[in-house]
Tab-separated table of C-alpha atoms and ligand atoms in Angstrom:
chain	number	residue	atom	x	y	z
X	1	UNK	CA	0.000	0.000	0.000
X	2	UNK	CA	1.316	3.466	-0.865
X	3	UNK	CA	2.347	5.429	2.209
X	4	UNK	CA	-0.207	8.209	1.627
X	5	UNK	CA	-3.008	5.618	1.364
X	6	UNK	CA	-2.339	4.582	4.984
X	7	UNK	CA	-3.844	7.906	6.085
X	8	UNK	CA	-7.038	7.478	4.038
X	9	UNK	CA	-10.239	7.427	6.138
X	10	UNK	CA	-12.880	7.110	3.411
X	11	UNK	CA	-15.553	4.589	4.479
X	12	UNK	CA	-14.661	4.981	8.170
X	13	UNK	CA	-16.997	6.360	10.839
X	14	UNK	CA	-15.756	8.557	13.668
X	15	UNK	CA	-17.397	9.870	16.822
X	16	UNK	CA	-15.993	12.971	18.499
X	17	UNK	CA	-17.021	14.205	21.952
X	18	UNK	CA	-16.791	17.923	22.602
X	19	UNK	CA	-17.018	18.124	18.818
X	20	UNK	CA	-18.893	21.417	18.667
X	21	UNK	CA	-15.850	23.653	19.151
X	22	UNK	CA	-12.155	23.886	19.951
X	23	UNK	CA	-9.880	20.875	19.667
X	24	UNK	CA	-12.811	18.444	19.251
X	25	UNK	CA	-14.233	20.321	16.284
X	26	UNK	CA	-10.786	20.649	14.710
X	27	UNK	CA	-10.254	16.873	15.087
X	28	UNK	CA	-13.664	16.177	13.528
X	29	UNK	CA	-12.854	18.427	10.553
X	30	UNK	CA	-9.471	16.728	10.082
X	31	UNK	CA	-11.026	13.252	10.090
X	32	UNK	CA	-13.741	14.469	7.711
X	33	UNK	CA	-11.140	15.992	5.401
X	34	UNK	CA	-9.509	12.545	5.222
X	35	UNK	CA	-12.905	11.064	4.256
X	36	UNK	CA	-14.482	9.838	7.505
X	37	UNK	CA	-18.162	10.327	8.325
X	38	UNK	CA	-18.491	12.028	11.696
X	39	UNK	CA	-20.846	11.961	14.676
X	40	UNK	CA	-20.457	14.953	16.977
X	41	UNK	CA	-21.450	14.860	20.662
X	42	UNK	CA	-21.674	18.011	22.743
X	43	UNK	CA	-23.873	19.881	25.229
X	44	UNK	CA	-23.888	23.122	23.165
X	45	UNK	CA	-26.849	23.004	20.768
X	46	UNK	CA	-26.083	26.019	18.554
X	47	UNK	CA	-22.377	25.201	18.172
X	48	UNK	CA	-23.330	21.605	17.310
X	49	UNK	CA	-25.626	22.745	14.501
X	50	UNK	CA	-22.900	24.978	13.046
X	51	UNK	CA	-20.304	22.201	13.365
X	52	UNK	CA	-22.517	19.663	11.552
X	53	UNK	CA	-22.999	22.104	8.665
X	54	UNK	CA	-19.218	22.707	8.554
X	55	UNK	CA	-18.541	18.940	8.372
X	56	UNK	CA	-21.142	18.399	5.636
X	57	UNK	CA	-19.467	21.164	3.653
X	58	UNK	CA	-16.374	18.916	3.620
X	59	UNK	CA	-18.416	16.327	1.673
X	60	UNK	CA	-18.991	13.705	4.378
X	61	UNK	CA	-22.054	12.581	6.324
X	62	UNK	CA	-22.385	14.219	9.731
X	63	UNK	CA	-24.801	13.706	12.618
X	64	UNK	CA	-24.953	15.226	16.053
X	65	UNK	CA	-26.287	14.287	19.470
X	66	UNK	CA	-26.926	16.645	22.322
X	67	UNK	CA	-25.183	14.547	24.932
X	68	UNK	CA	-23.647	15.089	28.341
X	69	UNK	CA	-20.825	12.541	28.405
X	70	UNK	CA	-21.021	12.253	32.194
X	71	UNK	CA	-24.466	10.610	31.878
X	72	UNK	CA	-24.181	6.941	30.871
X	73	UNK	CA	-27.698	6.701	29.383
X	74	UNK	CA	-27.099	9.751	27.153
X	75	UNK	CA	-23.758	8.332	26.005
X	76	UNK	CA	-25.373	4.985	25.181
X	77	UNK	CA	-28.111	6.704	23.150
X	78	UNK	CA	-25.662	8.902	21.233
X	79	UNK	CA	-23.414	5.977	20.279
X	80	UNK	CA	-26.481	3.976	19.190
X	81	UNK	CA	-27.519	6.865	16.923
X	82	UNK	CA	-24.065	7.010	15.345
X	83	UNK	CA	-24.079	3.274	14.627
X	84	UNK	CA	-27.635	3.387	13.277
X	85	UNK	CA	-26.550	6.145	10.903
X	86	UNK	CA	-23.166	4.843	9.753
X	87	UNK	CA	-23.498	1.099	10.442
X	88	UNK	CA	-20.141	0.976	12.255
X	89	UNK	CA	-17.720	2.903	14.446
X	90	UNK	CA	-14.018	2.972	13.609
X	91	UNK	CA	-12.688	6.006	15.464
X	92	UNK	CA	-13.494	7.657	18.795
X	93	UNK	CA	-11.943	10.959	19.852
X	94	UNK	CA	-12.680	11.955	23.455
X	95	UNK	CA	-12.190	15.711	23.577
X	96	UNK	CA	-14.981	16.962	25.887
X	97	UNK	CA	-13.292	18.437	28.928
X	98	UNK	CA	-13.092	21.362	31.334
X	99	UNK	CA	-10.763	22.834	33.869
X	100	UNK	CA	-11.741	24.655	37.043
X	101	UNK	CA	-9.145	26.818	38.715
X	102	UNK	CA	-9.194	26.818	42.513
X	103	UNK	CA	-6.583	26.427	45.216
X	104	UNK	CA	-6.480	22.894	46.611
X	105	UNK	CA	-7.462	24.034	50.076
X	106	UNK	CA	-10.424	26.012	48.695
X	107	UNK	CA	-11.768	23.746	45.934
X	108	UNK	CA	-15.308	22.612	46.689
X	109	UNK	CA	-16.427	19.021	46.462
X	110	UNK	CA	-18.800	20.045	43.673
X	111	UNK	CA	-15.933	21.589	41.645
X	112	UNK	CA	-13.779	18.474	42.139
X	113	UNK	CA	-16.648	16.201	41.094
X	114	UNK	CA	-17.456	18.257	37.971
X	115	UNK	CA	-13.912	18.018	36.629
X	116	UNK	CA	-13.363	14.351	37.483
X	117	UNK	CA	-16.827	13.416	36.184
X	118	UNK	CA	-16.290	15.052	32.814
X	119	UNK	CA	-12.569	14.643	32.156
X	120	UNK	CA	-12.101	11.145	33.590
X	121	UNK	CA	-15.458	9.367	33.996
X	122	UNK	CA	-16.883	10.806	30.759
X	123	UNK	CA	-13.819	9.595	28.871
X	124	UNK	CA	-14.223	6.120	30.372
X	125	UNK	CA	-17.965	5.918	29.595
X	126	UNK	CA	-17.325	6.774	25.945
X	127	UNK	CA	-14.415	4.310	25.664
X	128	UNK	CA	-16.702	1.634	27.120
X	129	UNK	CA	-19.516	2.316	24.629
X	130	UNK	CA	-17.010	2.362	21.763
X	131	UNK	CA	-15.580	-1.002	22.826
X	132	UNK	CA	-19.039	-2.570	22.876
X	133	UNK	CA	-19.273	-1.710	19.167
X	134	UNK	CA	-15.611	-2.231	18.233
X	135	UNK	CA	-15.142	-5.644	19.918
X	136	UNK	CA	-17.690	-7.351	17.611
X	137	UNK	CA	-16.034	-5.522	14.671
X	138	UNK	CA	-12.575	-6.601	15.911
X	139	UNK	CA	-11.190	-3.190	14.966
X	140	UNK	CA	-11.099	0.402	16.114
X	141	UNK	CA	-8.949	3.318	17.204
X	142	UNK	CA	-9.639	5.399	20.315
X	143	UNK	CA	-7.883	8.714	20.919
X	144	UNK	CA	-8.261	10.319	24.336
X	145	UNK	CA	-7.320	13.985	24.542
X	146	UNK	CA	-5.305	14.115	27.760
X	147	UNK	CA	-2.934	17.025	28.412
X	148	UNK	CA	0.645	17.829	29.317
X	149	UNK	CA	-0.993	18.584	32.696
X	150	UNK	CA	-1.107	14.806	33.200
X	151	UNK	CA	2.639	14.923	33.754
X	152	UNK	CA	3.549	18.487	34.786
X	153	UNK	CA	1.996	21.018	37.152
X	154	UNK	CA	0.948	24.222	35.433
X	155	UNK	CA	1.634	27.562	37.084
X	156	UNK	CA	0.476	30.041	38.248
X	157	UNK	CA	-3.106	28.723	38.066
X	158	UNK	CA	-4.116	26.006	40.534
X	159	UNK	CA	-5.972	23.115	38.887
X	160	UNK	CA	-5.424	20.025	41.014
X	161	UNK	CA	-8.571	18.227	39.820
X	162	UNK	CA	-7.694	18.778	36.142
X	163	UNK	CA	-4.089	17.634	36.568
X	164	UNK	CA	-5.227	14.526	38.446
X	165	UNK	CA	-7.966	13.780	35.888
X	166	UNK	CA	-5.561	14.049	32.943
X	167	UNK	CA	-2.992	11.803	34.642
X	168	UNK	CA	-5.931	9.416	35.125
X	169	UNK	CA	-6.813	9.616	31.426
X	170	UNK	CA	-3.255	8.610	30.525
X	171	UNK	CA	-3.339	5.523	32.769
X	172	UNK	CA	-6.929	4.715	31.691
X	173	UNK	CA	-5.634	4.785	28.105
X	174	UNK	CA	-2.791	2.367	28.840
X	175	UNK	CA	-5.070	0.013	30.799
X	176	UNK	CA	-7.654	-0.196	28.017
X	177	UNK	CA	-4.937	-0.510	25.355
X	178	UNK	CA	-3.731	-3.680	27.082
X	179	UNK	CA	-7.259	-5.030	27.686
X	180	UNK	CA	-8.466	-4.463	24.146
X	181	UNK	CA	-5.297	-5.216	22.152
X	182	UNK	CA	-6.502	-8.810	21.518
X	183	UNK	CA	-9.579	-7.291	19.816
X	184	UNK	CA	-7.469	-5.161	17.460
X	185	UNK	CA	-8.666	-1.993	19.198
X	186	UNK	CA	-5.953	0.593	19.711
X	187	UNK	CA	-6.206	3.135	22.534
X	188	UNK	CA	-3.855	6.126	22.611
X	189	UNK	CA	-3.824	9.523	24.235
X	190	UNK	CA	-2.814	12.845	22.759
X	191	UNK	CA	-1.447	15.386	25.215
X	192	UNK	CA	-1.429	18.958	23.961
X	193	UNK	CA	0.353	21.789	25.685
X	194	UNK	CA	-1.321	25.203	25.831
X	195	UNK	CA	-3.472	25.457	22.709
X	196	UNK	CA	-5.372	28.490	21.442
X	197	UNK	CA	-9.065	27.665	21.967
X	198	UNK	CA	-11.851	29.337	23.907
X	199	UNK	CA	-10.619	27.411	26.950
X	200	UNK	CA	-7.374	29.420	26.924
X	201	UNK	CA	-8.144	32.563	24.895
X	202	UNK	CA	-10.605	33.830	27.516
X	203	UNK	CA	-7.642	34.497	29.872
X	204	UNK	CA	-5.181	36.552	27.764
X	205	UNK	CA	-3.616	38.013	30.907
X	206	UNK	CA	-1.992	34.592	31.555
X	207	UNK	CA	-0.445	34.081	28.125
X	208	UNK	CA	2.862	35.911	28.641
X	209	UNK	CA	3.509	33.998	31.873
X	210	UNK	CA	2.766	30.669	30.158
X	211	UNK	CA	4.764	31.404	26.999
X	212	UNK	CA	7.971	32.147	28.896
X	213	UNK	CA	7.866	28.535	30.177
X	214	UNK	CA	7.409	27.042	26.670
X	215	UNK	CA	10.711	26.501	24.815
X	216	UNK	CA	8.927	27.407	21.539
X	217	UNK	CA	7.692	30.588	23.302
X	218	UNK	CA	4.146	30.322	21.958
X	219	UNK	CA	0.932	28.374	22.360
X	220	UNK	CA	-0.118	25.766	19.789
X	221	UNK	CA	-2.716	26.315	17.111
X	222	UNK	CA	-5.358	23.558	16.901
X	223	UNK	CA	-4.191	22.686	13.365
X	224	UNK	CA	-0.797	21.705	14.814
X	225	UNK	CA	-2.455	18.719	16.560
X	226	UNK	CA	-4.249	17.327	13.533
X	227	UNK	CA	-1.505	15.376	11.766
X	228	UNK	CA	-1.148	13.372	14.981
X	229	UNK	CA	-4.901	12.789	15.213
X	230	UNK	CA	-5.074	11.480	11.648
X	231	UNK	CA	-1.985	9.322	12.271
X	232	UNK	CA	-3.515	7.753	15.404
X	233	UNK	CA	-6.936	7.298	13.754
X	234	UNK	CA	-5.632	5.692	10.578
X	235	UNK	CA	-3.821	2.583	9.362
X	236	UNK	CA	-0.576	4.577	9.560
X	237	UNK	CA	-0.456	3.620	13.258
X	238	UNK	CA	-1.583	-0.020	13.311
X	239	UNK	CA	1.169	-0.994	15.811
X	240	UNK	CA	0.836	2.125	17.993
X	241	UNK	CA	-1.238	1.554	21.102
X	242	UNK	CA	-1.041	2.515	24.760
X	243	UNK	CA	1.016	5.558	23.738
X	244	UNK	CA	0.757	9.148	24.959
X	245	UNK	CA	1.688	11.512	22.143
X	246	UNK	CA	2.799	14.851	23.617
X	247	UNK	CA	2.556	17.997	21.458
X	248	UNK	CA	3.673	20.836	23.695
X	249	UNK	CA	6.456	22.898	22.089
X	250	UNK	CA	8.873	21.040	24.443
X	251	UNK	CA	7.208	22.305	27.653
X	252	UNK	CA	7.561	18.891	29.340
X	253	UNK	CA	11.276	18.714	28.495
X	254	UNK	CA	12.131	21.290	31.154
C	1	NAD	N1	-6.915	24.261	25.064
C	1	NAD	C1	-5.838	23.782	25.669
C	1	NAD	O1	-4.850	24.494	25.952
C	1	NAD	C2	-5.782	22.319	26.023
C	1	NAD	C3	-4.537	21.779	26.367
C	1	NAD	C4	-4.449	20.433	26.698
C	1	NAD	C5	-5.578	19.645	26.676
C	1	NAD	N2	-6.773	20.194	26.336
C	1	NAD	C6	-7.937	19.315	26.343
C	1	NAD	O2	-8.535	19.298	25.070
C	1	NAD	C7	-9.928	19.045	25.193
C	1	NAD	C8	-10.693	20.111	24.430
C	1	NAD	O3	-10.346	21.374	24.969
C	1	NAD	P1	-10.697	22.727	24.206
C	1	NAD	O4	-9.605	23.676	24.491
C	1	NAD	O5	-11.117	22.435	22.817
C	1	NAD	O6	-11.963	23.175	25.089
C	1	NAD	P2	-13.301	23.960	24.668
C	1	NAD	O7	-13.856	24.452	25.953
C	1	NAD	O8	-13.029	24.932	23.577
C	1	NAD	O9	-14.236	22.795	24.077
C	1	NAD	C9	-14.771	21.796	24.894
C	1	NAD	C10	-16.067	21.300	24.290
C	1	NAD	O10	-16.575	20.274	25.168
C	1	NAD	C11	-17.975	20.488	25.343
C	1	NAD	N3	-18.430	19.924	26.612
C	1	NAD	C12	-18.291	20.449	27.855
C	1	NAD	N4	-18.871	19.675	28.764
C	1	NAD	C13	-19.413	18.631	28.089
C	1	NAD	C14	-20.171	17.487	28.492
C	1	NAD	N5	-20.483	17.280	29.780
C	1	NAD	N6	-20.543	16.594	27.545
C	1	NAD	C15	-20.235	16.809	26.230
C	1	NAD	N7	-19.525	17.878	25.810
C	1	NAD	C16	-19.140	18.774	26.720
C	1	NAD	C17	-18.120	22.007	25.295
C	1	NAD	O11	-19.467	22.395	25.040
C	1	NAD	C18	-17.150	22.376	24.189
C	1	NAD	O12	-17.772	22.347	22.925
C	1	NAD	C19	-10.238	19.023	26.686
C	1	NAD	O13	-10.274	17.690	27.135
C	1	NAD	C20	-9.049	19.752	27.283
C	1	NAD	O14	-8.788	19.366	28.610
C	1	NAD	C21	-6.906	21.513	26.014
């Protein structure tokens, strides 16, 4: 097979959580550009509608589900809709996530639960639903968006729940990679450094302090993550599983 054909995703079906904006939407567009049909899950109705139209404009089939990934019944329903529409599921990208900044000694139980529920439990629930479809298929690729915060501690903001959740996502990824390897299901994580999305652009006063700690002295653009997403989703990475791919401008080298 020609090398460029390994990246082809025509005929594949992908589901992307948090697909209505930011990194999730960028991943969905990249997979669509490579030919995959896409199902987008998010809690933001208007952004979902816009995102579906944007995907269709790329010439693929796109569906959406209003779905809170922390609620197992909603996740189950959304995955069922994707499979009813496309007949299969080849790729899952778990991108839905939040951070809440609060000092450890001041963080409320509710804040802790919100972050862990979404970033860690939500990721697990979606992996689980994907596996229930991919095991009978005996194929699939799951990409969990973790973060460099799974291995470093960001400053000056305090985000203990986020850092712990993302470290959890990395170990969840490795655990499921080992469990599901016999079923030809690959599970990898992608760990971006600071990336320009609404999550980070709403706090411009922090950027200079962050950038001085990044050897490349700038935040990433979402498009700088997409080659890696297509690699992990496609047949270019058939022996890559249980891996955390860090894209952080060398932040974690320091
Ligand atoms: N932006 C960064 O600097 C950065 C760096 C490393 C990792 N990440 C990770 O990348 C992922 C995406 O981040 P982003 O910057 O695109 O964020 P974003 O806030 O721009 O997008 C997140 C999306 O998730 C959706 N969402 C929120 N709660 C949800 C829920 N309960 N169920 C379903 N969808 C829900 C939101 O509506 C939104 O569309 C997150 O997991 C984040 O932790 C981001």
